[in-house]
CSV table of C-alpha atoms in Angstrom, one decimal:
chain,number,residue,atom,x,y,z
C,8,MET,CA,6.2,24.7,78.1
C,9,ILE,CA,8.8,26.8,79.9
C,10,PRO,CA,12.4,25.4,80.1
C,11,ARG,CA,12.2,25.1,83.9
C,12,TYR,CA,9.9,22.2,83.6
C,13,SER,CA,11.2,20.6,80.4
C,14,ARG,CA,13.5,17.8,79.5
C,15,PRO,CA,15.4,17.9,76.1
C,16,GLU,CA,14.3,14.5,74.7
C,17,MET,CA,10.6,15.3,75.0
C,18,VAL,CA,11.0,18.9,73.9
C,19,SER,CA,12.7,17.8,70.7
C,20,ILE,CA,9.6,15.9,69.7
C,21,TRP,CA,7.7,19.1,69.5
C,22,SER,CA,10.3,21.3,67.9
C,23,PRO,CA,9.5,22.9,64.5
C,24,GLU,CA,12.4,21.0,63.0
C,25,THR,CA,11.0,17.6,64.1
C,26,LYS,CA,7.6,18.5,62.9
C,27,PHE,CA,8.8,19.5,59.4
C,28,ARG,CA,10.9,16.4,59.3
C,29,ILE,CA,7.8,14.2,59.9
C,30,TRP,CA,5.9,16.2,57.3
C,31,PHE,CA,8.6,15.5,54.8
C,32,GLU,CA,8.6,11.8,55.6
C,33,ILE,CA,4.8,11.7,55.2
C,34,GLU,CA,5.0,13.4,51.8
C,35,ALA,CA,8.0,11.3,50.6
C,36,HIS,CA,6.5,8.0,51.6
C,37,ALA,CA,3.2,8.9,50.0
C,38,CYS,CA,5.1,9.7,46.7
C,39,ASP,CA,6.8,6.3,46.9
C,40,ALA,CA,3.5,4.6,47.3
C,41,MET,CA,2.0,6.6,44.4
C,42,ALA,CA,4.9,5.6,42.2
C,43,ASP,CA,4.4,1.9,43.2
C,44,ILE,CA,0.9,1.9,41.8
C,45,GLY,CA,1.8,4.0,38.8
C,46,VAL,CA,0.1,7.2,39.7
C,47,ILE,CA,3.2,9.3,39.5
C,48,PRO,CA,6.6,8.7,37.8
C,49,ARG,CA,9.1,6.9,39.8
C,50,ALA,CA,11.7,9.6,39.1
C,51,ASN,CA,9.6,12.2,40.7
C,52,ALA,CA,9.1,10.1,43.8
C,53,GLU,CA,12.9,9.5,44.0
C,54,ALA,CA,13.6,13.2,43.5
C,55,VAL,CA,11.7,14.1,46.7
C,56,TRP,CA,14.2,12.1,48.7
C,57,LYS,CA,16.9,14.6,47.7
C,58,ALA,CA,15.7,16.5,50.7
C,59,LYS,CA,16.1,13.6,53.2
C,60,ASP,CA,19.2,15.2,54.8
C,61,VAL,CA,18.0,18.8,54.5
C,62,GLU,CA,17.7,20.9,57.6
C,63,PHE,CA,14.5,22.7,56.8
C,64,ASP,CA,14.7,26.4,57.3
C,65,VAL,CA,12.0,27.3,59.9
C,66,ALA,CA,12.5,31.0,59.4
C,67,ARG,CA,12.1,30.6,55.6
C,68,ILE,CA,8.9,28.5,56.1
C,69,ASP,CA,7.5,31.2,58.4
C,70,GLU,CA,8.4,33.8,55.8
C,71,ILE,CA,6.4,32.0,53.2
C,72,GLU,CA,3.5,31.4,55.6
C,73,ALA,CA,3.3,35.1,56.3
C,74,VAL,CA,2.2,35.4,52.6
C,75,THR,CA,0.2,32.2,52.1
C,76,LYS,CA,-1.4,32.2,55.5
C,77,HIS,CA,-1.2,28.4,55.3
C,78,ASP,CA,1.4,26.4,57.1
C,79,VAL,CA,1.3,23.2,55.0
C,80,ILE,CA,1.5,25.2,51.7
C,81,ALA,CA,4.4,27.1,53.1
C,82,PHE,CA,6.2,23.9,53.9
C,83,LEU,CA,5.5,22.4,50.4
C,84,THR,CA,6.8,25.6,48.8
C,85,HIS,CA,10.0,25.4,50.8
C,86,LEU,CA,10.3,21.7,50.0
C,87,ALA,CA,10.1,22.5,46.3
C,88,GLU,CA,12.9,25.0,46.7
C,89,HIS,CA,15.1,22.0,47.7
C,90,VAL,CA,13.7,19.4,45.3
C,91,GLY,CA,12.9,21.5,42.3
C,92,SER,CA,9.6,22.8,41.2
C,93,ASP,CA,9.1,20.3,38.3
C,94,GLU,CA,10.4,17.3,40.4
C,95,ALA,CA,8.1,18.2,43.3
C,96,ARG,CA,5.0,18.8,41.2
C,97,PHE,CA,3.4,15.5,42.3
C,98,VAL,CA,4.1,16.0,46.0
C,99,HIS,CA,0.8,16.1,48.1
C,100,GLN,CA,-1.2,14.8,45.1
C,101,GLY,CA,-4.7,13.9,46.2
C,102,MET,CA,-3.9,14.8,49.8
C,103,THR,CA,-5.3,17.4,52.1
C,104,SER,CA,-3.6,19.3,54.8
C,105,SER,CA,-5.1,17.2,57.6
C,106,ASP,CA,-3.5,14.1,56.1
C,107,VAL,CA,-0.2,15.7,57.0
C,108,LEU,CA,-1.2,17.5,60.2
C,109,ASP,CA,-3.1,14.7,61.9
C,110,THR,CA,-0.7,12.0,60.9
C,111,CYS,CA,2.2,14.0,62.2
C,112,PHE,CA,0.4,14.9,65.4
C,113,ASN,CA,-0.2,11.2,66.1
C,114,VAL,CA,3.4,10.3,65.3
C,115,GLN,CA,4.5,13.0,67.9
C,116,LEU,CA,2.0,11.7,70.5
C,117,THR,CA,3.1,8.1,70.1
C,118,ARG,CA,6.8,9.1,70.4
C,119,ALA,CA,5.8,11.1,73.5
C,120,ALA,CA,4.0,8.2,74.9
C,121,ASP,CA,7.0,6.0,74.4
C,122,ILE,CA,9.1,8.4,76.6
C,123,LEU,CA,6.3,8.5,79.2
C,124,ILE,CA,6.1,4.7,79.3
C,125,ALA,CA,9.9,4.6,80.0
C,126,ASP,CA,9.4,7.2,82.7
C,127,MET,CA,6.8,5.2,84.4
C,128,ASP,CA,8.9,2.1,84.3
C,129,LEU,CA,11.6,3.9,86.2
C,130,LEU,CA,9.0,5.3,88.7
C,131,LEU,CA,7.6,1.8,89.2
C,132,ALA,CA,11.1,0.4,89.9
C,133,ALA,CA,11.7,3.1,92.5
C,134,LEU,CA,8.4,2.5,94.2
C,135,LYS,CA,8.9,-1.3,94.3
C,136,ARG,CA,12.4,-1.0,95.8
C,137,ARG,CA,11.2,1.4,98.5
C,138,ALA,CA,8.1,-0.9,99.2
C,139,PHE,CA,10.2,-3.9,99.9
C,140,GLU,CA,12.8,-1.9,101.8
C,141,HIS,CA,10.0,-0.8,104.2
C,142,LYS,CA,7.6,-3.7,104.0
C,143,ASP,CA,7.7,-4.2,107.7
C,144,THR,CA,8.3,-0.5,108.8
C,145,VAL,CA,5.2,0.1,111.0
C,146,ARG,CA,3.4,3.4,110.8
C,147,VAL,CA,0.0,4.5,111.8
C,148,GLY,CA,-2.7,4.6,109.1
C,149,ARG,CA,-4.8,7.7,109.0
C,150,SER,CA,-8.4,8.3,107.8
C,151,HIS,CA,-9.7,11.9,107.8
C,152,GLY,CA,-6.1,12.8,108.8
C,153,ILE,CA,-6.7,11.1,112.2
C,154,HIS,CA,-5.0,8.0,113.6
C,155,ALA,CA,-6.8,4.9,112.5
C,156,GLU,CA,-5.0,1.6,112.8
C,157,PRO,CA,-1.4,0.4,112.1
C,158,THR,CA,-0.1,-0.2,108.6
C,159,THR,CA,3.4,-0.2,107.1
C,160,MET,CA,5.4,2.2,105.0
C,161,GLY,CA,5.9,-0.6,102.6
C,162,LEU,CA,2.1,-0.9,102.1
C,163,THR,CA,2.1,2.9,101.4
C,164,PHE,CA,4.7,2.5,98.6
C,165,ALA,CA,2.9,-0.7,97.4
C,166,ARG,CA,-0.4,1.0,96.9
C,167,PHE,CA,1.2,3.8,94.9
C,168,TYR,CA,3.0,1.2,92.9
C,169,ALA,CA,-0.3,-0.5,92.1
C,170,GLU,CA,-1.9,2.8,91.1
C,171,MET,CA,1.0,3.7,88.8
C,172,ASP,CA,1.0,0.2,87.4
C,173,ARG,CA,-2.7,0.6,86.4
C,174,ASN,CA,-1.8,4.0,84.9
C,175,LEU,CA,1.0,2.3,82.8
C,176,ARG,CA,-1.5,-0.1,81.4
C,177,ARG,CA,-3.9,2.8,80.6
C,178,LEU,CA,-1.1,4.7,78.9
C,179,LYS,CA,-0.1,1.7,76.7
C,180,THR,CA,-3.8,1.5,75.7
C,181,ALA,CA,-3.9,5.2,75.0
C,182,ARG,CA,-0.8,4.9,72.9
C,183,GLU,CA,-2.3,2.1,70.9
C,184,GLU,CA,-5.4,4.1,70.3
C,185,ILE,CA,-3.6,7.2,69.2
C,186,ALA,CA,-1.2,5.4,66.9
C,187,THR,CA,-3.3,5.9,63.7
C,188,GLY,CA,-2.7,7.8,60.5
C,189,ALA,CA,-4.9,9.1,57.8
C,190,ILE,CA,-4.0,9.8,54.2
C,191,SER,CA,-7.6,9.8,52.8
C,192,GLY,CA,-7.9,13.2,51.1
C,193,ALA,CA,-10.7,15.7,51.2
C,194,VAL,CA,-13.6,14.6,53.5
C,195,GLY,CA,-11.9,11.2,53.9
C,196,THR,CA,-13.4,9.4,50.9
C,197,PHE,CA,-10.1,8.5,49.1
C,198,ALA,CA,-11.7,9.9,46.0
C,199,ASN,CA,-8.4,11.4,44.8
C,200,ILE,CA,-5.9,9.0,46.5
C,201,ASP,CA,-5.8,5.3,46.8
C,202,PRO,CA,-6.1,3.7,50.2
C,203,ALA,CA,-2.9,1.8,49.5
C,204,ILE,CA,-1.1,5.1,49.9
C,205,GLU,CA,-2.4,5.5,53.4
C,206,GLU,CA,-1.4,1.9,54.3
C,207,HIS,CA,2.1,2.4,53.0
C,208,VAL,CA,2.7,5.7,54.8
C,209,CYS,CA,1.3,4.3,58.1
C,210,GLU,CA,3.5,1.3,57.9
C,211,LYS,CA,6.6,3.4,57.4
C,212,LEU,CA,5.7,5.6,60.3
C,213,GLY,CA,4.7,2.8,62.7
C,214,LEU,CA,1.0,3.7,62.7
C,215,THR,CA,-2.1,1.8,61.6
C,216,PRO,CA,-4.6,3.3,59.1
C,217,GLU,CA,-7.5,5.1,60.6
C,218,PRO,CA,-10.6,2.9,59.7
C,219,ILE,CA,-12.6,5.9,58.8
C,220,SER,CA,-11.4,9.5,58.8
C,221,THR,CA,-13.7,12.3,57.8
C,222,GLN,CA,-10.7,14.4,56.6
C,223,VAL,CA,-9.5,14.4,60.2
C,224,ILE,CA,-8.7,11.6,62.6
C,225,PRO,CA,-11.5,11.3,65.1
C,226,ARG,CA,-10.8,13.3,68.2
C,227,ASP,CA,-12.3,10.8,70.7
C,228,ARG,CA,-8.9,9.1,70.4
C,229,HIS,CA,-7.1,12.3,71.5
C,230,ALA,CA,-9.6,12.9,74.3
C,231,ALA,CA,-8.9,9.4,75.7
C,232,PHE,CA,-5.1,10.1,75.4
C,233,PHE,CA,-5.2,13.4,77.2
C,234,ALA,CA,-7.6,12.0,79.8
C,235,CYS,CA,-5.1,9.3,80.5
C,236,LEU,CA,-2.4,11.9,81.0
C,237,GLY,CA,-4.7,13.7,83.4
C,238,VAL,CA,-5.3,10.5,85.5
C,239,ILE,CA,-1.5,10.0,85.7
C,240,ALA,CA,-1.1,13.6,86.8
C,241,SER,CA,-3.7,13.0,89.6
C,242,SER,CA,-1.8,9.9,90.7
C,243,ILE,CA,1.4,11.9,90.8
C,244,GLU,CA,-0.4,14.5,93.0
C,245,ASN,CA,-1.7,11.7,95.2
C,246,VAL,CA,1.9,10.5,96.0
C,247,ALA,CA,3.2,14.0,96.3
C,248,THR,CA,0.5,15.0,98.8
C,249,GLU,CA,1.3,12.0,101.0
C,250,VAL,CA,5.0,13.0,101.0
C,251,ARG,CA,4.1,16.6,101.9
C,252,HIS,CA,1.9,15.5,104.8
C,253,MET,CA,4.7,13.2,106.1
C,254,GLN,CA,7.2,16.0,106.0
C,255,ARG,CA,5.1,18.3,108.2
C,256,THR,CA,7.0,19.2,111.3
C,257,GLU,CA,4.5,17.7,113.7
C,258,VAL,CA,4.5,14.4,111.7
C,259,LEU,CA,8.0,14.1,110.1
C,260,GLU,CA,7.7,10.4,109.2
C,261,GLY,CA,9.3,11.0,105.8
C,262,ALA,CA,10.8,13.9,103.9
C,263,GLU,CA,12.3,15.0,100.6
C,264,PHE,CA,16.0,14.8,100.4
C,265,PHE,CA,17.6,18.1,101.4
C,266,SER,CA,21.0,18.5,99.7
C,267,ALA,CA,24.1,20.3,101.1
C,268,GLY,CA,23.8,24.0,100.5
C,269,GLN,CA,20.1,23.9,99.8
C,270,LYS,CA,18.0,26.7,101.3
C,271,GLY,CA,14.4,26.2,102.5
C,272,SER,CA,13.5,29.8,103.1
C,273,SER,CA,14.8,33.3,102.3
C,274,ALA,CA,13.7,34.5,105.7
C,275,MET,CA,14.0,31.5,108.0
C,276,PRO,CA,17.2,29.5,107.9
C,277,HIS,CA,15.8,26.6,109.8
C,278,LYS,CA,13.3,25.6,107.1
C,279,LYS,CA,13.2,22.4,105.1
C,280,ASN,CA,10.2,22.8,102.8
C,281,PRO,CA,8.7,20.1,100.6
C,282,VAL,CA,9.2,22.2,97.5
C,283,LEU,CA,9.5,19.3,95.0
C,284,THR,CA,6.2,17.7,95.9
C,285,GLU,CA,4.5,21.0,96.2
C,286,ASN,CA,5.8,21.7,92.7
C,287,LEU,CA,4.4,18.3,91.5
C,288,THR,CA,1.0,19.2,92.9
C,289,GLY,CA,1.1,22.4,90.8
C,290,LEU,CA,2.3,20.6,87.7
C,291,ALA,CA,-0.5,18.0,88.0
C,292,ARG,CA,-3.0,20.9,87.8
C,293,THR,CA,-1.5,22.2,84.6
C,294,ILE,CA,-1.6,18.8,83.0
C,295,ARG,CA,-5.3,18.3,84.0
C,296,MET,CA,-6.1,21.6,82.3
C,297,ALA,CA,-5.8,19.9,79.0
C,298,VAL,CA,-8.4,17.2,79.7
C,299,ILE,CA,-11.6,19.3,79.2
C,300,PRO,CA,-10.4,21.0,76.0
C,301,ALA,CA,-9.4,17.7,74.6
C,302,MET,CA,-12.9,16.3,75.2
C,303,GLU,CA,-14.5,19.4,73.7
C,304,ASN,CA,-12.4,18.8,70.6
C,305,VAL,CA,-14.3,15.7,69.9
C,306,THR,CA,-17.2,17.7,68.5
C,307,LEU,CA,-16.4,19.2,65.1
C,308,TRP,CA,-18.6,20.6,62.3
C,309,HIS,CA,-19.5,18.0,59.7
C,310,GLU,CA,-16.5,16.3,58.3
C,311,ARG,CA,-14.0,18.9,59.6
C,312,ASP,CA,-13.3,22.2,61.1
C,313,ILE,CA,-10.2,23.5,62.8
C,314,SER,CA,-11.5,24.5,66.2
C,315,HIS,CA,-9.4,21.7,67.6
C,316,SER,CA,-6.2,22.8,66.0
C,317,SER,CA,-5.2,25.8,68.2
C,318,VAL,CA,-6.0,23.7,71.3
C,319,GLU,CA,-3.8,20.8,70.2
C,320,ARG,CA,-0.9,23.1,69.3
C,321,ALA,CA,-0.8,24.0,73.0
C,322,ILE,CA,-1.9,20.9,74.9
C,323,GLY,CA,0.2,18.5,72.8
C,324,PRO,CA,3.6,19.7,73.8
C,325,ASP,CA,2.6,21.3,77.1
C,326,THR,CA,1.0,18.2,78.7
C,327,THR,CA,3.5,15.6,77.5
C,328,ILE,CA,6.5,17.8,78.3
C,329,THR,CA,5.2,18.6,81.8
C,330,LEU,CA,4.2,15.0,82.5
C,331,ASP,CA,7.6,13.8,81.4
C,332,PHE,CA,9.2,16.3,83.8
C,333,ALA,CA,6.8,15.5,86.6
C,334,LEU,CA,7.4,11.7,86.4
C,335,HIS,CA,11.1,12.2,86.3
C,336,ARG,CA,10.9,14.5,89.4
C,337,LEU,CA,8.7,12.1,91.3
C,338,THR,CA,11.0,9.2,90.6
C,339,SER,CA,13.9,11.2,92.1
C,340,VAL,CA,11.8,12.1,95.1
C,341,ILE,CA,11.0,8.5,95.8
C,342,GLU,CA,14.5,7.3,95.2
C,343,LYS,CA,16.0,9.8,97.6
C,344,MET,CA,13.1,10.1,100.1
C,345,LEU,CA,14.1,10.0,103.8
C,346,ILE,CA,12.1,7.7,106.1
C,347,TYR,CA,12.0,8.1,109.9
C,348,PRO,CA,10.8,4.8,111.5
C,349,ASP,CA,11.4,6.1,115.0
C,350,ASN,CA,9.1,9.0,114.4
C,351,MET,CA,6.5,6.7,113.0
C,352,LEU,CA,6.4,4.7,116.2
C,353,ALA,CA,6.5,7.8,118.4
C,354,ASN,CA,3.5,9.2,116.5
C,355,MET,CA,1.6,5.9,116.8
C,356,ASN,CA,2.2,6.0,120.6
C,357,LYS,CA,1.2,9.6,121.0
C,358,PHE,CA,-2.2,8.4,122.1
C,359,SER,CA,-1.1,5.3,123.9
C,360,GLY,CA,-2.7,2.2,122.6
C,361,LEU,CA,-5.7,4.0,121.0
C,362,VAL,CA,-5.1,2.5,117.6
C,363,MET,CA,-6.1,-0.9,119.0
C,364,SER,CA,-9.7,0.1,119.8
C,365,GLN,CA,-11.3,-2.0,117.1
C,366,ARG,CA,-9.7,-5.1,118.3
C,367,VAL,CA,-11.2,-4.6,121.7
C,368,LEU,CA,-14.5,-3.7,120.2
C,369,LEU,CA,-14.6,-7.0,118.3
C,370,ALA,CA,-13.4,-9.0,121.2
C,371,LEU,CA,-16.2,-7.7,123.4
C,372,THR,CA,-18.9,-8.5,120.8
C,373,GLN,CA,-17.4,-12.0,120.4
C,374,ALA,CA,-17.6,-12.4,124.2
C,375,GLY,CA,-21.3,-11.8,124.1
C,376,VAL,CA,-21.6,-8.0,124.7
C,377,SER,CA,-24.0,-6.3,122.2
C,378,ARG,CA,-22.3,-4.2,119.6
C,379,GLU,CA,-23.9,-1.0,120.9
C,380,ASP,CA,-22.7,-1.7,124.5
C,381,SER,CA,-19.3,-2.8,123.2
C,382,TYR,CA,-18.9,0.5,121.3
C,383,LYS,CA,-19.9,2.5,124.4
C,384,LEU,CA,-17.4,0.7,126.6
C,385,VAL,CA,-14.5,1.1,124.3
C,386,GLN,CA,-15.3,4.7,123.4
C,387,ARG,CA,-15.6,5.9,127.0
C,388,ASN,CA,-12.1,4.6,127.7
C,389,ALA,CA,-10.8,5.9,124.4
C,390,MET,CA,-12.0,9.4,125.2
C,391,LYS,CA,-9.9,9.4,128.4
C,392,VAL,CA,-6.9,8.9,126.2
C,393,TRP,CA,-8.0,11.8,123.9
C,394,ASP,CA,-9.0,14.2,126.7
C,395,ASP,CA,-6.7,13.3,129.6
C,396,GLY,CA,-3.7,11.6,128.1
C,397,LYS,CA,-4.4,8.3,129.7
C,398,ASP,CA,-3.1,4.9,128.6
C,399,PHE,CA,-5.8,3.0,126.7
C,400,LYS,CA,-4.9,-0.5,128.0
C,401,THR,CA,-4.6,0.7,131.6
C,402,GLU,CA,-8.0,2.3,131.4
C,403,LEU,CA,-9.5,-0.9,129.9
C,404,LEU,CA,-8.0,-3.0,132.7
C,405,ALA,CA,-9.5,-0.7,135.3
C,406,ASP,CA,-13.0,-0.8,133.7
C,407,GLU,CA,-15.1,-3.3,135.6
C,408,GLU,CA,-17.5,-3.9,132.8
C,409,VAL,CA,-14.7,-4.6,130.3
C,410,VAL,CA,-12.9,-6.9,132.7
C,411,ALA,CA,-16.2,-8.7,133.4
C,412,ALA,CA,-16.3,-9.6,129.7
C,413,LEU,CA,-12.6,-10.1,128.9
C,414,SER,CA,-9.8,-11.5,131.0
C,415,VAL,CA,-6.6,-9.5,131.6
C,416,LYS,CA,-4.8,-11.8,129.1
C,417,GLU,CA,-7.4,-11.3,126.5
C,418,ILE,CA,-7.2,-7.6,126.9
C,419,GLU,CA,-3.4,-7.5,126.8
C,420,GLU,CA,-3.2,-9.7,123.7
C,421,LYS,CA,-5.3,-7.1,121.8
C,422,PHE,CA,-2.3,-4.8,121.8
C,423,ASP,CA,0.0,-7.1,119.7
C,424,MET,CA,1.3,-5.1,116.8
C,425,GLY,CA,1.9,-8.2,114.7
C,426,TYR,CA,-1.9,-8.7,114.4
C,427,HIS,CA,-2.1,-5.7,112.0
C,428,THR,CA,0.8,-6.8,109.8
C,429,LYS,CA,0.1,-10.5,109.4
C,430,HIS,CA,-1.2,-10.2,105.9
C,431,VAL,CA,1.4,-7.8,104.5
C,432,ASP,CA,3.1,-10.6,102.5
C,433,THR,CA,-0.3,-11.6,101.0
C,434,ILE,CA,-0.9,-8.0,99.9
C,435,PHE,CA,2.6,-7.8,98.4
C,436,LYS,CA,2.1,-11.0,96.4
C,437,ARG,CA,-1.1,-9.5,95.0
C,438,VAL,CA,0.7,-6.3,94.0
C,439,PHE,CA,4.1,-7.6,92.9
C,440,GLY,CA,3.4,-11.2,92.2
C,441,ALA,CA,5.1,-14.3,93.7
C-alpha cells in the first residue's frame, strides 16, 4: 500500500524485517519443543536463540533467494550464517515451508486485527459521543433522497454506531477464526514431526493449533477474515456517503471540518469539498477488491498448491493497512464534523408541513374514511405544496372533505414535531444500553 494511505504501526506488521523475525521465532520455538521431547539435542535448540537479537539482513536473504528460488530456504541459509551450520542443522526438521509461511501469515493477521479492533473502539466512542450530543437535533429523514418524516441527527449517528458495533463483533470472531497455526509437516500428517511441536509453537505465538491442516491452513478461515474487512469497508462507505450528501450546498446539514489554510479547489476559491469522505468511498472499494480473491483461494489442488500465495502477499498488507487508515480517517471526520441544526429545520420546512402527511392519513382512516379515500384527500393537498408552494396545514384546513372528518384542533395537533421524536430515548437504550 502506498504511504499516502498508511499508518506506521500497521505497516510495520508487514515489513520484511517483522516477517523474518516471526519466521525465526517459529523455528526457534519448534527447536525448543523438539529438544523437550528428545528429538534434537538441547544444545542445538539453545544455539538457535543466538540469533534472537539479530537484525536479519533482508538484502542478503534476497541475494540467496535469487539463487535458491525459494524464500524459506533462503532465510534458513541466512539463519545458519548467524547460528553456525552445525548448530543449525536441526532447524526446520520435519517441517515444511507452509508451516512457517501459514503460521506467520496468521500471526500477522491477528496482530493486524488487534490494531483494527482498537481503531473500531475509537470510532465507536466518537459516534456515541456525537449521537448523544445531537440526540434531539431534529432533521428530516429521507427515503429515495426525498423528504420523508422527521428524525434526529442523534439517531443517524446511533444507527452508524450500531452498524459498527456489529462489525466489531464480526471482526473479533474473524480474529478468533484466523488465530490458528500449523506445524504439521508435509501434507499435514505429522509423519515427521510430533503434534506436540505444533502445540508448543502455537502457545508461544498466541495461536491455537489448526485441527487439521493439509500442509496449508484451510483458506475458508482467510476468506471469512477478508470478507469481514470488506463488510467493514462497506459500512465506512455508508457513513461517508451520508456525510457527503449532507455537505451538498443545497443541503448543508453537516460538513467535514475545513481547516485554516485548506483549499477546496485549484480553480474555484469558494469551494469546500468533502474530500475526506470521497477518499473513504474510494478506499472502501480497494478493500472490497480483496474479498473475491480471498474466497477463490479456498479452492486448492489436493493437499496444497500455491495459487493462493501471490494473492495473499498483496491482499494481506493492502487491505489491513488501508482499513486501518480508513477507520482512523473516519474517526477524525466524525469527531470534527460540523453540524448545522438551523439548516436542518430550514430544509424540513422547505415544503411547509409536508412531512406530516402520514399523520393526517392515519387520522382520517381512524375517523372512518377509507384508506383509499384518505390517501386521495391527503395527496391532493400535498401536491399543492409540491407544485404551487402552498402550506400543507392551510390547505388541509381549507379542504371541506378533510374538515368534515377532522376538527381544526385534530388537524393542527398532527403538526406536533414531538410526535416523531417521542421514542428516541427507547431507541438509544436499545443501541447503547441503559
